[in-house]
Every structure is written in structure tokens, then in C-alpha cells.
PDB file of C-alpha atoms in Angstrom:
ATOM      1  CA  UNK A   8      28.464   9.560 -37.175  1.00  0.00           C
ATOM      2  CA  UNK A   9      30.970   7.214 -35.241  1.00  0.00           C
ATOM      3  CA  UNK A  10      31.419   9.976 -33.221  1.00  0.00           C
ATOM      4  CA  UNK A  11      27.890   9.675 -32.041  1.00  0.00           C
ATOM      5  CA  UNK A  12      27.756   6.247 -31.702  1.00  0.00           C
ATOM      6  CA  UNK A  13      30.758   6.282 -29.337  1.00  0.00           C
ATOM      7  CA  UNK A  14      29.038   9.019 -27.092  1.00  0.00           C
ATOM      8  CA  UNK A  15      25.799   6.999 -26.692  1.00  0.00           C
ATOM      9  CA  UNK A  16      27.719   3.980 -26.379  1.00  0.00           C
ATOM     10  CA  UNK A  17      29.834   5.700 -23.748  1.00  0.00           C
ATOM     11  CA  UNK A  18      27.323   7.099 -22.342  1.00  0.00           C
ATOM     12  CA  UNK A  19      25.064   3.620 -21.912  1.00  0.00           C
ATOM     13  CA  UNK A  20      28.218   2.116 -20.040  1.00  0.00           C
ATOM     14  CA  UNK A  21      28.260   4.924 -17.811  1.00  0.00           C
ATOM     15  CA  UNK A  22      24.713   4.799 -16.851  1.00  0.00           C
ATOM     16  CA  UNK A  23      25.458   0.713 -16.463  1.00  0.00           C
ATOM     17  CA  UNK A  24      28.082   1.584 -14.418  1.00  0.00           C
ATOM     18  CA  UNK A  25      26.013   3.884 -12.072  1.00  0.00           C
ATOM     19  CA  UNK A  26      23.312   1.013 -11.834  1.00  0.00           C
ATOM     20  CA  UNK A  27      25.754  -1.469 -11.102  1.00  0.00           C
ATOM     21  CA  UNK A  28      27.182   0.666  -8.299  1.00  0.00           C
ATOM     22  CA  UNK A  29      23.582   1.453  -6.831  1.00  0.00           C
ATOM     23  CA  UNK A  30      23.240  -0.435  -3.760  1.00  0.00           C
ATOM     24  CA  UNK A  31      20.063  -2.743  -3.412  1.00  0.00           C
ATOM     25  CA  UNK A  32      17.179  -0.935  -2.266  1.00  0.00           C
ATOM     26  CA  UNK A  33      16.655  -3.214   1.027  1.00  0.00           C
ATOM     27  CA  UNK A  34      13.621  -5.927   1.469  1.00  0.00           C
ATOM     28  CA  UNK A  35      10.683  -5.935   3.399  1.00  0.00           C
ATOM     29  CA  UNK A  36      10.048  -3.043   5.916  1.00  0.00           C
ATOM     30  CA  UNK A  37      12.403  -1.360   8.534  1.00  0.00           C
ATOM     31  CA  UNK A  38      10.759   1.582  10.161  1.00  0.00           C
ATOM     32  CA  UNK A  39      14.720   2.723  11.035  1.00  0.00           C
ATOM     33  CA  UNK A  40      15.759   2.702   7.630  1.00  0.00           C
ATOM     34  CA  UNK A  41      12.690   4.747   6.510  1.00  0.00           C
ATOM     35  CA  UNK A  42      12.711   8.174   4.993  1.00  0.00           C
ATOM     36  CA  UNK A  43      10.192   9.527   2.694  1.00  0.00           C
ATOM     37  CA  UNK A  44      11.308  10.830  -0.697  1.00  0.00           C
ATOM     38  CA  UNK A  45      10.772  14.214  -1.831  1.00  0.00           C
ATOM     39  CA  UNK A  46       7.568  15.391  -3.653  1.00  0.00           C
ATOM     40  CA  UNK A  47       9.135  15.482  -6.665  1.00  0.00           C
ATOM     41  CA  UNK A  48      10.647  12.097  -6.392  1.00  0.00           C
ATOM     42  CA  UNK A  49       7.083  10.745  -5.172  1.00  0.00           C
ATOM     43  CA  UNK A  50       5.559  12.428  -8.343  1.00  0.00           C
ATOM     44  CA  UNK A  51       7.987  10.356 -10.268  1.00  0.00           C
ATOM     45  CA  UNK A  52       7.869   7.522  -8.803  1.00  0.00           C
ATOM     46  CA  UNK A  53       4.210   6.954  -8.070  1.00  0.00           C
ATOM     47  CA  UNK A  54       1.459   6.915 -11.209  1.00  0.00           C
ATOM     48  CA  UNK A  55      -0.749   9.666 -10.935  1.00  0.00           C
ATOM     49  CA  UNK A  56      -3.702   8.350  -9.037  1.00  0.00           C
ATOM     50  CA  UNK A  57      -1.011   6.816  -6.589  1.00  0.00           C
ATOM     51  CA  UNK A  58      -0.047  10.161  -5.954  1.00  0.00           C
ATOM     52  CA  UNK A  59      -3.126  11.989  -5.849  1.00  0.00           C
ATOM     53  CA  UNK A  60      -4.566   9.744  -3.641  1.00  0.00           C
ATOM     54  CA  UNK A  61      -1.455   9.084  -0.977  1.00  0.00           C
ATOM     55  CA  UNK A  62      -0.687  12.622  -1.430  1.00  0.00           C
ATOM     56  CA  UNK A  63      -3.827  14.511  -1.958  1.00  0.00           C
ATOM     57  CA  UNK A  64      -6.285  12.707   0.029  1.00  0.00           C
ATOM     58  CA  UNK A  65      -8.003  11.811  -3.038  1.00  0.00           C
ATOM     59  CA  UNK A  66     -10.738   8.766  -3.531  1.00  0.00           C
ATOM     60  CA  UNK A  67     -10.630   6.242  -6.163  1.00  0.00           C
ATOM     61  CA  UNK A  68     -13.310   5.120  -8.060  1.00  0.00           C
ATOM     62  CA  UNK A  69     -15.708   2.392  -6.247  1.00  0.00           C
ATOM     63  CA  UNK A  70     -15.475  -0.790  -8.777  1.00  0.00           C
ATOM     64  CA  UNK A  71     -12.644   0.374 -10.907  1.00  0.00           C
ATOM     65  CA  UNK A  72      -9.422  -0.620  -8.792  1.00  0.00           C
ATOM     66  CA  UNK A  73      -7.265  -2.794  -8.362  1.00  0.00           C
ATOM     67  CA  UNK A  74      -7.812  -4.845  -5.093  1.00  0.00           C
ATOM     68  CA  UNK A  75     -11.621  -4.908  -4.562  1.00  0.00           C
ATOM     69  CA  UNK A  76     -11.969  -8.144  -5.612  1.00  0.00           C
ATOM     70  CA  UNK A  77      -8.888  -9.762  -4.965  1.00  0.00           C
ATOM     71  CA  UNK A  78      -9.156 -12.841  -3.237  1.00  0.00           C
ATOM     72  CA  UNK A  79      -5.347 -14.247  -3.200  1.00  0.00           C
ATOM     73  CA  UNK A  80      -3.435 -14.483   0.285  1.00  0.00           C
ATOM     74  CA  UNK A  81      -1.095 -12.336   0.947  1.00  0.00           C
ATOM     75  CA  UNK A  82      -0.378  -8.781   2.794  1.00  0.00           C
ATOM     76  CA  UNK A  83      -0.990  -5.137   1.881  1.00  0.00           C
ATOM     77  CA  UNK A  84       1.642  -2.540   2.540  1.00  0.00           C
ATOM     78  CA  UNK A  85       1.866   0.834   1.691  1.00  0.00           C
ATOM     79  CA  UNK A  86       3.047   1.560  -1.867  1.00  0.00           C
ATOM     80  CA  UNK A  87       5.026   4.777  -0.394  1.00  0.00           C
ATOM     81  CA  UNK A  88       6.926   3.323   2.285  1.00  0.00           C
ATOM     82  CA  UNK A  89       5.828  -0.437   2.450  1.00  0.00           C
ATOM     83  CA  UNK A  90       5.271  -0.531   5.855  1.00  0.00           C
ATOM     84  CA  UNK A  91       2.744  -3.167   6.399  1.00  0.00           C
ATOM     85  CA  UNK A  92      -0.805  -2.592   6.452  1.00  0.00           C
ATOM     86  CA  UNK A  93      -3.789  -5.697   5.885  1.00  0.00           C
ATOM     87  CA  UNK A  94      -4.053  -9.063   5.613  1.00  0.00           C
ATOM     88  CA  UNK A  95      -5.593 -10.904   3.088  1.00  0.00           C
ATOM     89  CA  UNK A  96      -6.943 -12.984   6.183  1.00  0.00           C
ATOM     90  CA  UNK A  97      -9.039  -9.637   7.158  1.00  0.00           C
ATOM     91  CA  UNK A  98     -10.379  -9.067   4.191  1.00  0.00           C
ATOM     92  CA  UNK A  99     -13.919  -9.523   3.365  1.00  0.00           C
ATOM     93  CA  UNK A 100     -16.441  -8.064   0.624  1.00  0.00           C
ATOM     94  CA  UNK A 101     -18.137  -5.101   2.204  1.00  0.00           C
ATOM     95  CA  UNK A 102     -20.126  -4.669  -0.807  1.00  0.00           C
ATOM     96  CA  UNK A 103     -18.622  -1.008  -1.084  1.00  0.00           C
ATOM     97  CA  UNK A 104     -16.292  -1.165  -4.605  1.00  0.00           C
ATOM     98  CA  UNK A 105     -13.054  -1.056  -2.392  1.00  0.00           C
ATOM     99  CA  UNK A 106     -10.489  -3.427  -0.660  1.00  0.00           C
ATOM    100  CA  UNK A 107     -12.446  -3.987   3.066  1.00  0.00           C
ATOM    101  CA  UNK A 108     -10.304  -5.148   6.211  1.00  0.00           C
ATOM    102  CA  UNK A 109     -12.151  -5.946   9.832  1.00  0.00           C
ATOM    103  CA  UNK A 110      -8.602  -5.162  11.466  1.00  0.00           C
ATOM    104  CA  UNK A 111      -4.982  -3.749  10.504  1.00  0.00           C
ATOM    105  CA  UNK A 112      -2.243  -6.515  10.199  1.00  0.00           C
ATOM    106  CA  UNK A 113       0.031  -4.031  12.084  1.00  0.00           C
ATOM    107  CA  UNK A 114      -1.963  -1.241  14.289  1.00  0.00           C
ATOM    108  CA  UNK A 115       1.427   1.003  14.756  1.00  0.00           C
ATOM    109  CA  UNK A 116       1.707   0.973  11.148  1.00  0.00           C
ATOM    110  CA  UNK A 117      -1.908   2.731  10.994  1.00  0.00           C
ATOM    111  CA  UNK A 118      -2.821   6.605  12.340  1.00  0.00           C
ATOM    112  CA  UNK A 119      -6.496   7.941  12.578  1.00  0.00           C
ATOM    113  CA  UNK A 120      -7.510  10.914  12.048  1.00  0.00           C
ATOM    114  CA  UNK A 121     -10.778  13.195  11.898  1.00  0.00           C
ATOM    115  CA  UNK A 122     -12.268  13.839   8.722  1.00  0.00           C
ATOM    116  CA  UNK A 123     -14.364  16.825   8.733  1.00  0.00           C
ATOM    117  CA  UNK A 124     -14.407  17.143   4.562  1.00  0.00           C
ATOM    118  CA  UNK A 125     -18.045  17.082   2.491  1.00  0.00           C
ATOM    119  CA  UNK A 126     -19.733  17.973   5.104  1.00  0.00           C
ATOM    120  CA  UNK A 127     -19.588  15.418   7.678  1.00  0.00           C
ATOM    121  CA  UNK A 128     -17.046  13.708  10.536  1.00  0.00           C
ATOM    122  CA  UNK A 129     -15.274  10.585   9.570  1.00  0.00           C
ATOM    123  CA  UNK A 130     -12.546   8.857  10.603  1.00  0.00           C
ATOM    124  CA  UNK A 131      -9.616   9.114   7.751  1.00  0.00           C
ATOM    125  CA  UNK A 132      -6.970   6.607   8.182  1.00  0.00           C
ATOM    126  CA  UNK A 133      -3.034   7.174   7.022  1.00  0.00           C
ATOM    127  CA  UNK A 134       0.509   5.204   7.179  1.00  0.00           C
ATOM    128  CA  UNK A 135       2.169   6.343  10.046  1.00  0.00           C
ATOM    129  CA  UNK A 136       5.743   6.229   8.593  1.00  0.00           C
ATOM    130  CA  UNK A 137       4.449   7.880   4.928  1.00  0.00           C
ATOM    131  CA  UNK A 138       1.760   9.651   6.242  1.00  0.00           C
ATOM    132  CA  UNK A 139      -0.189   8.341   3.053  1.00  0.00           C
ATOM    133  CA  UNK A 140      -3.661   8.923   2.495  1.00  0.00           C
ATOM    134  CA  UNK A 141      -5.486   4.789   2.614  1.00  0.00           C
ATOM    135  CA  UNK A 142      -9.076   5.533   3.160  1.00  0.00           C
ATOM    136  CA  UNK A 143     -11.633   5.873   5.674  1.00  0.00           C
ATOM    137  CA  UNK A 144     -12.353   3.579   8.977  1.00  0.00           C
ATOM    138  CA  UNK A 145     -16.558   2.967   9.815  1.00  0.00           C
ATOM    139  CA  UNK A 146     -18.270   1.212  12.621  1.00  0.00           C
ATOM    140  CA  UNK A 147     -20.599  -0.980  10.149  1.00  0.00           C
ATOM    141  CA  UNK A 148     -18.114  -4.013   9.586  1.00  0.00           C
ATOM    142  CA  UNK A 149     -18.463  -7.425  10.606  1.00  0.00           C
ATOM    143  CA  UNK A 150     -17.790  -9.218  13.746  1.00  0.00           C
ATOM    144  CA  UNK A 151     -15.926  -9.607  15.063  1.00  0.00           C
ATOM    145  CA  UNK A 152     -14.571  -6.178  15.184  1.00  0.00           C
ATOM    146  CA  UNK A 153     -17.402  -4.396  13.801  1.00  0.00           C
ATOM    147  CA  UNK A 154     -14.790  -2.031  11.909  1.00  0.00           C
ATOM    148  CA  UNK A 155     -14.878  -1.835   8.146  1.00  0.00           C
ATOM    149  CA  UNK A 156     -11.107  -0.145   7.386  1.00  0.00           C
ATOM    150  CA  UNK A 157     -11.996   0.527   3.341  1.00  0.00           C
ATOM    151  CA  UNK A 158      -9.526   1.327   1.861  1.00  0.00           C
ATOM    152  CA  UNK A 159      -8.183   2.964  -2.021  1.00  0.00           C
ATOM    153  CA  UNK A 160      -6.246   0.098  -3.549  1.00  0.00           C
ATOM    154  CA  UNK A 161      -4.205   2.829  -5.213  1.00  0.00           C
ATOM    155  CA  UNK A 162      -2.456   3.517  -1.475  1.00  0.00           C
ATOM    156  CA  UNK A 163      -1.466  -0.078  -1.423  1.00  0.00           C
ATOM    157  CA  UNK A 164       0.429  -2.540  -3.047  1.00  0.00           C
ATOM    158  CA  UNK A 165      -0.025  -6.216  -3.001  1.00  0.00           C
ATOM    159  CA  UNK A 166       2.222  -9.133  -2.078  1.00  0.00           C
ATOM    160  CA  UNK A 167       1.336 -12.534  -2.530  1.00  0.00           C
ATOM    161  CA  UNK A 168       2.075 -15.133   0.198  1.00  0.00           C
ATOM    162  CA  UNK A 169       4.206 -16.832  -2.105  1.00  0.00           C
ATOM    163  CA  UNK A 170       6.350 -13.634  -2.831  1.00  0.00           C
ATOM    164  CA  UNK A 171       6.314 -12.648   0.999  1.00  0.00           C
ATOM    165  CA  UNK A 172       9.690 -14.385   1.932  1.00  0.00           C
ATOM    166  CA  UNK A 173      11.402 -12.884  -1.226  1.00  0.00           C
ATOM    167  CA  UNK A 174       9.697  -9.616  -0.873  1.00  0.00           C
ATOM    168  CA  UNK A 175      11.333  -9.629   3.023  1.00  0.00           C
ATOM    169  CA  UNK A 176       8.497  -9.842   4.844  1.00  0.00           C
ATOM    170  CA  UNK A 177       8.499 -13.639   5.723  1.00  0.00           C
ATOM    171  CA  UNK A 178       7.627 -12.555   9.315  1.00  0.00           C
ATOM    172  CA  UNK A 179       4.149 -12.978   8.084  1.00  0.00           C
ATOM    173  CA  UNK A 180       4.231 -16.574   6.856  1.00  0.00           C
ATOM    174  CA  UNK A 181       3.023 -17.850  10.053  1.00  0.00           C
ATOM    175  CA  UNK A 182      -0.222 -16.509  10.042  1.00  0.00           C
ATOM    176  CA  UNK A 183      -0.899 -18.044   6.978  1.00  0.00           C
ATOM    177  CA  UNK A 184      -0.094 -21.473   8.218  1.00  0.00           C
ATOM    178  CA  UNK A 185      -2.347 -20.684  11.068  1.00  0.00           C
ATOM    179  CA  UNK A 186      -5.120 -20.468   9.208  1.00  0.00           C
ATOM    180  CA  UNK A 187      -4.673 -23.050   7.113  1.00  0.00           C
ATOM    181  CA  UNK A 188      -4.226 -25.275   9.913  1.00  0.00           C
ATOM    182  CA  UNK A 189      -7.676 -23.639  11.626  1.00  0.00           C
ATOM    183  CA  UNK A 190      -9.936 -24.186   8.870  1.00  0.00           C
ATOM    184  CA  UNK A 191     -12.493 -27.544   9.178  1.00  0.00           C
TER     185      UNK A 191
END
């Protein structure tokens, strides 16, 4: 028995020990220090609709996500790579069941592609560092781009403007300030 307990206990430190000797997985987004992880790692890492959808090209279900009706401030990025995607300040309600932009925050960070699946031509949108699956783009948005970019909450994750300096991607804290300042 004490045998035991001094292999699990040995065993715990050593794992601490591997931790502790990780380095910090860096902040915010740096398209140099990129590299996609494997498909098994992504499997691992990601829940399974994450996956299926960045991965497979799969569709989420309209109503039953995560960021359809979120209305804080803050930026999207991609939850494979976290390059940066939307801003909250783009968002509107399209009426569709899915997170809605007019524009990307960072158009290098977005690749378009046709869509020629059930049987008619759209216009798929990925990450261009992760190649991730986000959604489809359409020409029935509002002005002042006309563009609705709707998008599968499941490709993206969510950081608050209050978390964006911590998060590394204080870059964006301007814009925010902008619009405060703009509004009547």
C-alpha cells in the first residue's frame, strides 16, 4: 500500500514538474508564431461540435449557440488559432439564429471560398491561418456594407473588451473608445 501511495505521489510531482517547466502558451495572436496542431491534438483539444464544425464544414444549430444573442463588446477570434475575426461593433441581429457581422475586424485574417454543397453556390468563409470552417458570407446585410458574414459560434471564441488587454489583444481597445466617444 505505501508503495502505491509513493508511486502516485511521485508520479503527481513529476507531472507538476512537467507543468511547471511548460512554457506559457503566448497571448493574443502572432501569425509568425502560428502552427496548427495535429488532428488528433485538435480532436482533443476542441469539443466535438468545435471540431466538426472547424474541421468538417459542419453547421450548428440556428438558436441553440452560443453567440447569437450576445450583445457584450468585445472581439471574436478563431477558437483554433485565435487569429482575430469580428467585432462586437459589427455585429447586428440578422434575424438568422447565428452570430451576424456587416464586416471582418481583420480582412487578412478571413479567406472566401465557393460553396457548391446542397445544391447551390455560396460563398463559405474560413480562417486563413487555421483554415477553419466559420460560416457562410451573403449579399442581404445591412448598410452599410450590405454583407451579412453569419457565422457558427462554435468556430469562434469570445473575448470581452475588458479581458482584451489580458487576453493580448489590447491592439483593439481603441476602437472601442472610438465608439464610445461617437455615440450622441
Amino acid at each position: 500500500m505505501r508503495a502505491w501511495l509513493a508511486l502516485i505521489l511521485l508520479a503527481g510531482g513529476a507531472a507538476h514538474a512537467q507543468t511547471a517547466a511548460a512554457p506559457a502558451r503566448p497571448k493574443g495572436w502572432n501569425p509568425m508564431d502560428f502552427k496548427k496542431a495535429s488532428d488528433s491534438d485538435l480532436r482533443r483539444t476542441l469539443t466535438p461540435l468545435q471540431y466538426e464544425v472547424t474541421q468538417r464544414d459542419a453547421t450548428e444549430r440556428a438558436f441553440a449557440n452560443e453567440y447569437w444573442d450576445n450583445h457584450h463588446p468585445g472581439i471574436y477570434v478563431d477558437v483554433v488559432s485565435g487569429e482575430p475575426l469580428f467585432s462586437s461593433l459589427d455585429k447586428y441581429d440578422s434575424g438568422t439564429g447565428w452570430p451576424s457581422f456587416t464586416k471582418p475586424l481583420e480582412p487578412g485574417n478571413i479567406r472566401e471560398k465557393t460553396d457548391r454543397s446542397l445544391f447551390m453556390v455560396r460563398t463559405e468563409v474560413r480562417s486563413a491561418h487555421a483554415n477553419s470552417h466559420l460560416g457562410h458570407l451573403f449579399d442581404d446585410g445591412p448598410p452599410p456594407t450590405g454583407q451579412r458574414y453569419c457565422m457558427n459560434s462554435a468556430a469562434l471564441r469570445f473575448i470581452p473588451l475588458e479581458q482584451l488587454a489580458a487576453e493580448g489583444y489590447g491592439q483593439y481597445l481603441p476602437l472601442f473608445q472610438a465608439a464610445k466617444t461617437q455615440r450622441p
